[in-house]
Short mmCIF file of C-alpha atoms in Angstrom, two decimals:
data_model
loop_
_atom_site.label_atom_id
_atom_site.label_comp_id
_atom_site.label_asym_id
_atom_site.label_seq_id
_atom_site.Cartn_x
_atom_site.Cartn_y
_atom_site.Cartn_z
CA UNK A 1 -35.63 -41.72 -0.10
CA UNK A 2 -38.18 -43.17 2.33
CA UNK A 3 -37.82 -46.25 4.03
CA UNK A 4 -34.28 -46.06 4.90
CA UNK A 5 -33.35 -46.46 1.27
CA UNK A 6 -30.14 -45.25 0.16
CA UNK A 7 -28.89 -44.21 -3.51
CA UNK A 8 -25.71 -44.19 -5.16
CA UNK A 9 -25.05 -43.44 -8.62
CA UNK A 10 -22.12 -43.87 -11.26
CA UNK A 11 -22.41 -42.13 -14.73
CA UNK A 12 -19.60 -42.05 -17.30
CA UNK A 13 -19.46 -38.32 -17.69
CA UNK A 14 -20.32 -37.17 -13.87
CA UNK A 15 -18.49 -39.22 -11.32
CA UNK A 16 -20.95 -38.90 -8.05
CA UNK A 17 -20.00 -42.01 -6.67
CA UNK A 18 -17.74 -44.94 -7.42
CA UNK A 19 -18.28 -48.40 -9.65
CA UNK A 20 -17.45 -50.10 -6.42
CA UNK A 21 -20.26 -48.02 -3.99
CA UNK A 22 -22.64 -48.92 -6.96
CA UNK A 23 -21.57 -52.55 -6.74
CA UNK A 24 -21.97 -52.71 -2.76
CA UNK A 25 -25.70 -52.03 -4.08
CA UNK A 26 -28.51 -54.41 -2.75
CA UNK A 27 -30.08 -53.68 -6.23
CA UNK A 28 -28.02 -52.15 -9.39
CA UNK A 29 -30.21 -49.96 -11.89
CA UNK A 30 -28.88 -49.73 -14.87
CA UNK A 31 -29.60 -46.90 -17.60
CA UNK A 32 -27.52 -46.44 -20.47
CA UNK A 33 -28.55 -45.39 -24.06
CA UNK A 34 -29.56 -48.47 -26.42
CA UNK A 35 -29.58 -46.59 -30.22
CA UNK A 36 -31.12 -47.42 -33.08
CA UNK A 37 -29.10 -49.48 -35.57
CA UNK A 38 -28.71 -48.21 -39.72
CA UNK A 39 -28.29 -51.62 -40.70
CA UNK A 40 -30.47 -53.40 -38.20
CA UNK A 41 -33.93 -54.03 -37.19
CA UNK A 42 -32.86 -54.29 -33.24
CA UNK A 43 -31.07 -51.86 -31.24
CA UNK A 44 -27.93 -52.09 -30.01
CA UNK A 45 -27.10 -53.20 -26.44
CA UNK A 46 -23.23 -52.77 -26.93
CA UNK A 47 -23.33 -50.16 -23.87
CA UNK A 48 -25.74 -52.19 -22.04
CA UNK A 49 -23.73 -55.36 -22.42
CA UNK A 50 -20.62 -53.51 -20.90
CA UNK A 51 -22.37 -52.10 -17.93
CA UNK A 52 -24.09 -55.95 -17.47
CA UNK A 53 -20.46 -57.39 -17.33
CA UNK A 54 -19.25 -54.56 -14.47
CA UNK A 55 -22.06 -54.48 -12.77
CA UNK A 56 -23.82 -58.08 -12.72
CA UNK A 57 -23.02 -60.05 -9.60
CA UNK A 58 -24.45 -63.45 -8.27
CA UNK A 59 -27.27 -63.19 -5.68
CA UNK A 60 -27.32 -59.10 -6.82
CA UNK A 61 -30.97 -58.12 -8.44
CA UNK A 62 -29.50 -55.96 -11.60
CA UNK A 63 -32.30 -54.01 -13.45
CA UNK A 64 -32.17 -53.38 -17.36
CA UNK A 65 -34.25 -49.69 -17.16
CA UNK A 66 -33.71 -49.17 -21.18
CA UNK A 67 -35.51 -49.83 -24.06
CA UNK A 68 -34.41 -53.73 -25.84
CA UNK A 69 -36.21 -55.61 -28.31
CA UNK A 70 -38.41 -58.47 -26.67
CA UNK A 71 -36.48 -61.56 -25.78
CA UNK A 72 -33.25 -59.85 -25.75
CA UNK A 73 -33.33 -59.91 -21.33
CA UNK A 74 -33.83 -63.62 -21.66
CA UNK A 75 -30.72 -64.11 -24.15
CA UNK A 76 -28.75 -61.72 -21.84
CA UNK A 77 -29.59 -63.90 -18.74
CA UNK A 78 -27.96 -66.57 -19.80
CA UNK A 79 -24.67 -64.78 -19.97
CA UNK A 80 -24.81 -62.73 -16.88
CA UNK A 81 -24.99 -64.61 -13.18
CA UNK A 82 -27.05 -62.73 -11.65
CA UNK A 83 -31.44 -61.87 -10.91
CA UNK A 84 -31.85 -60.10 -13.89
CA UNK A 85 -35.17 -57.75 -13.98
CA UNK A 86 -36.34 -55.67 -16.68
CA UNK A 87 -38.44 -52.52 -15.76
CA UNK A 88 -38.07 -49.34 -18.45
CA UNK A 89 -39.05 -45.88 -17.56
CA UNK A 90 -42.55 -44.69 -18.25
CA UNK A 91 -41.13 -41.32 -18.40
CA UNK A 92 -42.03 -38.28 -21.40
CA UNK A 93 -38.41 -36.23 -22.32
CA UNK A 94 -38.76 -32.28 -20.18
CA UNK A 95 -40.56 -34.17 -17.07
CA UNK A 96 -38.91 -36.94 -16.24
CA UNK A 97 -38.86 -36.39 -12.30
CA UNK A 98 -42.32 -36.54 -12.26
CA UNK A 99 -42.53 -39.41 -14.84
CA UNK A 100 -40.47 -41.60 -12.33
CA UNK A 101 -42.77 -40.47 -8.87
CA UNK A 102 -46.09 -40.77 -10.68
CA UNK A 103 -46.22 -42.89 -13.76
CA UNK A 104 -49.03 -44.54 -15.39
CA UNK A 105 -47.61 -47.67 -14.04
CA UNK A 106 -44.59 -50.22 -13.73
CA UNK A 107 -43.76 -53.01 -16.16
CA UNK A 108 -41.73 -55.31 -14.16
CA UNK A 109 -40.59 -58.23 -16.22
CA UNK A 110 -38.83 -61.87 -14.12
CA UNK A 111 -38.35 -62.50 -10.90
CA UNK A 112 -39.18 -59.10 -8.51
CA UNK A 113 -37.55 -59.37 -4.58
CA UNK A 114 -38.92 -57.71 -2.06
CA UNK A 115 -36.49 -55.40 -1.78
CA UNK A 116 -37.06 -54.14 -5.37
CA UNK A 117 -40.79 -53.28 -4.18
CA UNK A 118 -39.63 -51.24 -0.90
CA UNK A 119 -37.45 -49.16 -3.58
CA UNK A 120 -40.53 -48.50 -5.91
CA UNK A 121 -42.28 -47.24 -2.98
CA UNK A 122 -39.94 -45.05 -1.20
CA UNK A 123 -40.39 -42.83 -4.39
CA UNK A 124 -43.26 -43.87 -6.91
CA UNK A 125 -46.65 -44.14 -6.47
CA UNK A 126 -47.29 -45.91 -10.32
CA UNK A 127 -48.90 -49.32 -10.11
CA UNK A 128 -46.95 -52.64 -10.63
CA UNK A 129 -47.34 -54.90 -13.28
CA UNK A 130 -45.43 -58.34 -13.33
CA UNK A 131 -44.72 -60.88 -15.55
CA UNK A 132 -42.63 -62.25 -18.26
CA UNK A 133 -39.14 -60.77 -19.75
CA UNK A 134 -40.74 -60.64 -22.83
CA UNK A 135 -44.14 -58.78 -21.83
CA UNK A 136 -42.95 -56.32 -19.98
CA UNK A 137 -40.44 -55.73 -23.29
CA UNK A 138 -43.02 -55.73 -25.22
CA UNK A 139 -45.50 -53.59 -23.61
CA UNK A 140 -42.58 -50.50 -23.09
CA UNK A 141 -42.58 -50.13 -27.21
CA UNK A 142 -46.19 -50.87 -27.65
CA UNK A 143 -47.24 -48.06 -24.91
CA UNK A 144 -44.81 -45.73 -27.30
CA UNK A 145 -46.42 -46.90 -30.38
CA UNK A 146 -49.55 -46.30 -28.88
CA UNK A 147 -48.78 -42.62 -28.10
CA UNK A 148 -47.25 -42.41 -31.62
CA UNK A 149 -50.91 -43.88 -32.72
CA UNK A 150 -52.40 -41.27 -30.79
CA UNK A 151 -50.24 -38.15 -32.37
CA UNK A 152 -50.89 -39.74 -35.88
CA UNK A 153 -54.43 -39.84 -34.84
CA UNK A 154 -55.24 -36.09 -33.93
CA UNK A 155 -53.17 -34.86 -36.66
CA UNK A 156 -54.78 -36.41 -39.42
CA UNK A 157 -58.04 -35.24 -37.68
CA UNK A 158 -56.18 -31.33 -38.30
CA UNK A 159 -55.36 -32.28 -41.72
CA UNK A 160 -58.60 -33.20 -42.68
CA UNK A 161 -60.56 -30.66 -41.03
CA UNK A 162 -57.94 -28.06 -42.67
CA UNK A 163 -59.06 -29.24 -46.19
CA UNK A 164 -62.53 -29.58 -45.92
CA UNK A 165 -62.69 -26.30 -44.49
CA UNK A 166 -65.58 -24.76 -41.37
CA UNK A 167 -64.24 -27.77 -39.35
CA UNK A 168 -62.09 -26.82 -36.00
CA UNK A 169 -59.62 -29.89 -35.32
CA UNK A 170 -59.85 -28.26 -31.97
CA UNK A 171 -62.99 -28.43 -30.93
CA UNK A 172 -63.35 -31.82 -32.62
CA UNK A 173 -61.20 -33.54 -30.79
CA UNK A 174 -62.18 -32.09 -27.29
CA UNK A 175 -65.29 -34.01 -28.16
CA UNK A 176 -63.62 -36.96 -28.68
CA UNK A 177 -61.62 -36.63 -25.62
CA UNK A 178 -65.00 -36.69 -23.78
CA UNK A 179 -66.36 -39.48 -25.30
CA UNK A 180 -64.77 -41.73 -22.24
CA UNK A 181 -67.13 -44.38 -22.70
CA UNK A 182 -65.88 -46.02 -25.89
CA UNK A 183 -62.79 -43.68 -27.07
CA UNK A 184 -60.58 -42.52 -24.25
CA UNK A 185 -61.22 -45.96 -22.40
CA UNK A 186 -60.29 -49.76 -21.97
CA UNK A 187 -62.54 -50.22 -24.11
CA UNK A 188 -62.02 -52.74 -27.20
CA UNK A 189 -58.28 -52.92 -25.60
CA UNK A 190 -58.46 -56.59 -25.58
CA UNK A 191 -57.11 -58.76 -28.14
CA UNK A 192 -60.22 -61.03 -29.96
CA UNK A 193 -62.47 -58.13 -31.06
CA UNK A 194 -63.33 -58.44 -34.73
CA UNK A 195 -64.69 -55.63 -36.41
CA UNK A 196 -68.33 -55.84 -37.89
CA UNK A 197 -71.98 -54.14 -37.91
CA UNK A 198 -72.99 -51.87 -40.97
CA UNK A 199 -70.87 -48.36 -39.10
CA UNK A 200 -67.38 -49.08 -38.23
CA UNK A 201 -66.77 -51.02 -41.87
CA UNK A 202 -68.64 -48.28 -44.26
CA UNK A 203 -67.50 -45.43 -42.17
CA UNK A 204 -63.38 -46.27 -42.49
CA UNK A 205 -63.93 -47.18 -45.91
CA UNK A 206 -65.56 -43.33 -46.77
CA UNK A 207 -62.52 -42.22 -44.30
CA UNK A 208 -60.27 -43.76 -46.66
CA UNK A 209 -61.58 -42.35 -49.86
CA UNK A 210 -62.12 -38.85 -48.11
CA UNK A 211 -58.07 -39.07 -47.29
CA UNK A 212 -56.85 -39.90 -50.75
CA UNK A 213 -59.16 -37.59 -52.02
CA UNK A 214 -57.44 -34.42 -49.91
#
């Protein structure tokens, strides 16, 4: 990478390099798979807990790069000695390389070091976002809900326009797409907005009755 930085790597299943040459690390980035639980709301950090207690070292800067449940990096720091960071990947399944050099952004959550910053930009190009444990937590599963928002979106937009019949889902949403003033932008992004005027009310409420009705 640039900047003189230099990567190691340990996986499970493909030894490239050794635990210890990962733990020599200035900075230890840890990815491992945090599934879904049957019989619980969270997911579980069993694997994640096991590669904390190998890999988390006093005066080391350890980052958690998978998906937890907010306030689970703040419970985990109190078990682990060590600057604990968590920054998920941004990244879509079939193109991650480029999802890791040019992401929408970074969601850094505790206590960054500088060193952490010359890695970001000996590779990546996204912009960096700081704060909390818990909002950077929160805002990697609320940008995937939002996507899943988005999918749900555009295909009840095909459903509809299926049913009703002379009515391209297409072509309408291309429209939409270029409507960057109020749709495809920051706009009403903020928390506070209430909904009102005689449109947005009357026009979800005939949306709703046009939906049960197809």
């Amino acid at each position: 990478l640039k900047n003189n930085v230099s990567v190691v790597g340990y996986d499970i299943n493909k030894h490239s390099d050794t635990i210890e040459d990962v733990k020599k690390s200035d900075i230890i980035w840890i990815c491992v798979d945090t599934p879904s639980q049957d019989d619980s709301d969270d997911y579980s950090i069993q694997n994640l807990k096991l590669a904390l207690s190998t890999f988390a070292q006093k005066e080391k800067t350890v980052i958690i790069g998978c998906t937890v449940s907010p306030g689970t990096t703040r419970q985990l720091h109190k078990q682990y000695d060590c600057n604990l960071i968590y920054m998920p990947f941004l990244i879509s399944q079939g193109d991650i390389e480029n999802g890791l050099i040019n992401p929408d952004c970074w969601f850094i959550g505790g206590s960054p070091c500088n060193k952490l910053y010359t890695l970001l930009s000996s590779f990546s190009k996204g912009k960096i976002n700081v704060g909390t444990w818990e909002e950077a937590e929160l805002a990697k599963v609320l940008y995937n809900s939002w996507i899943i928002q988005k999918i749900n979106f555009a295909n009840w937009a095909n459903d509809l326009a299926y049913k009703i019949g002379n009515a391209n889902a297409n072509t309408i949403m291309d429209w939409l797409k270029d409507s960057n003033k109020l749709i495809t932008s920051s706009a009403y992004m903020s928390p506070g907005w209430g909904d009102g005027g005689p449109c947005h009310p009357r026009d979800n409420l005939m949306m709703s009755w046009l939906t049960n009705k197809h």
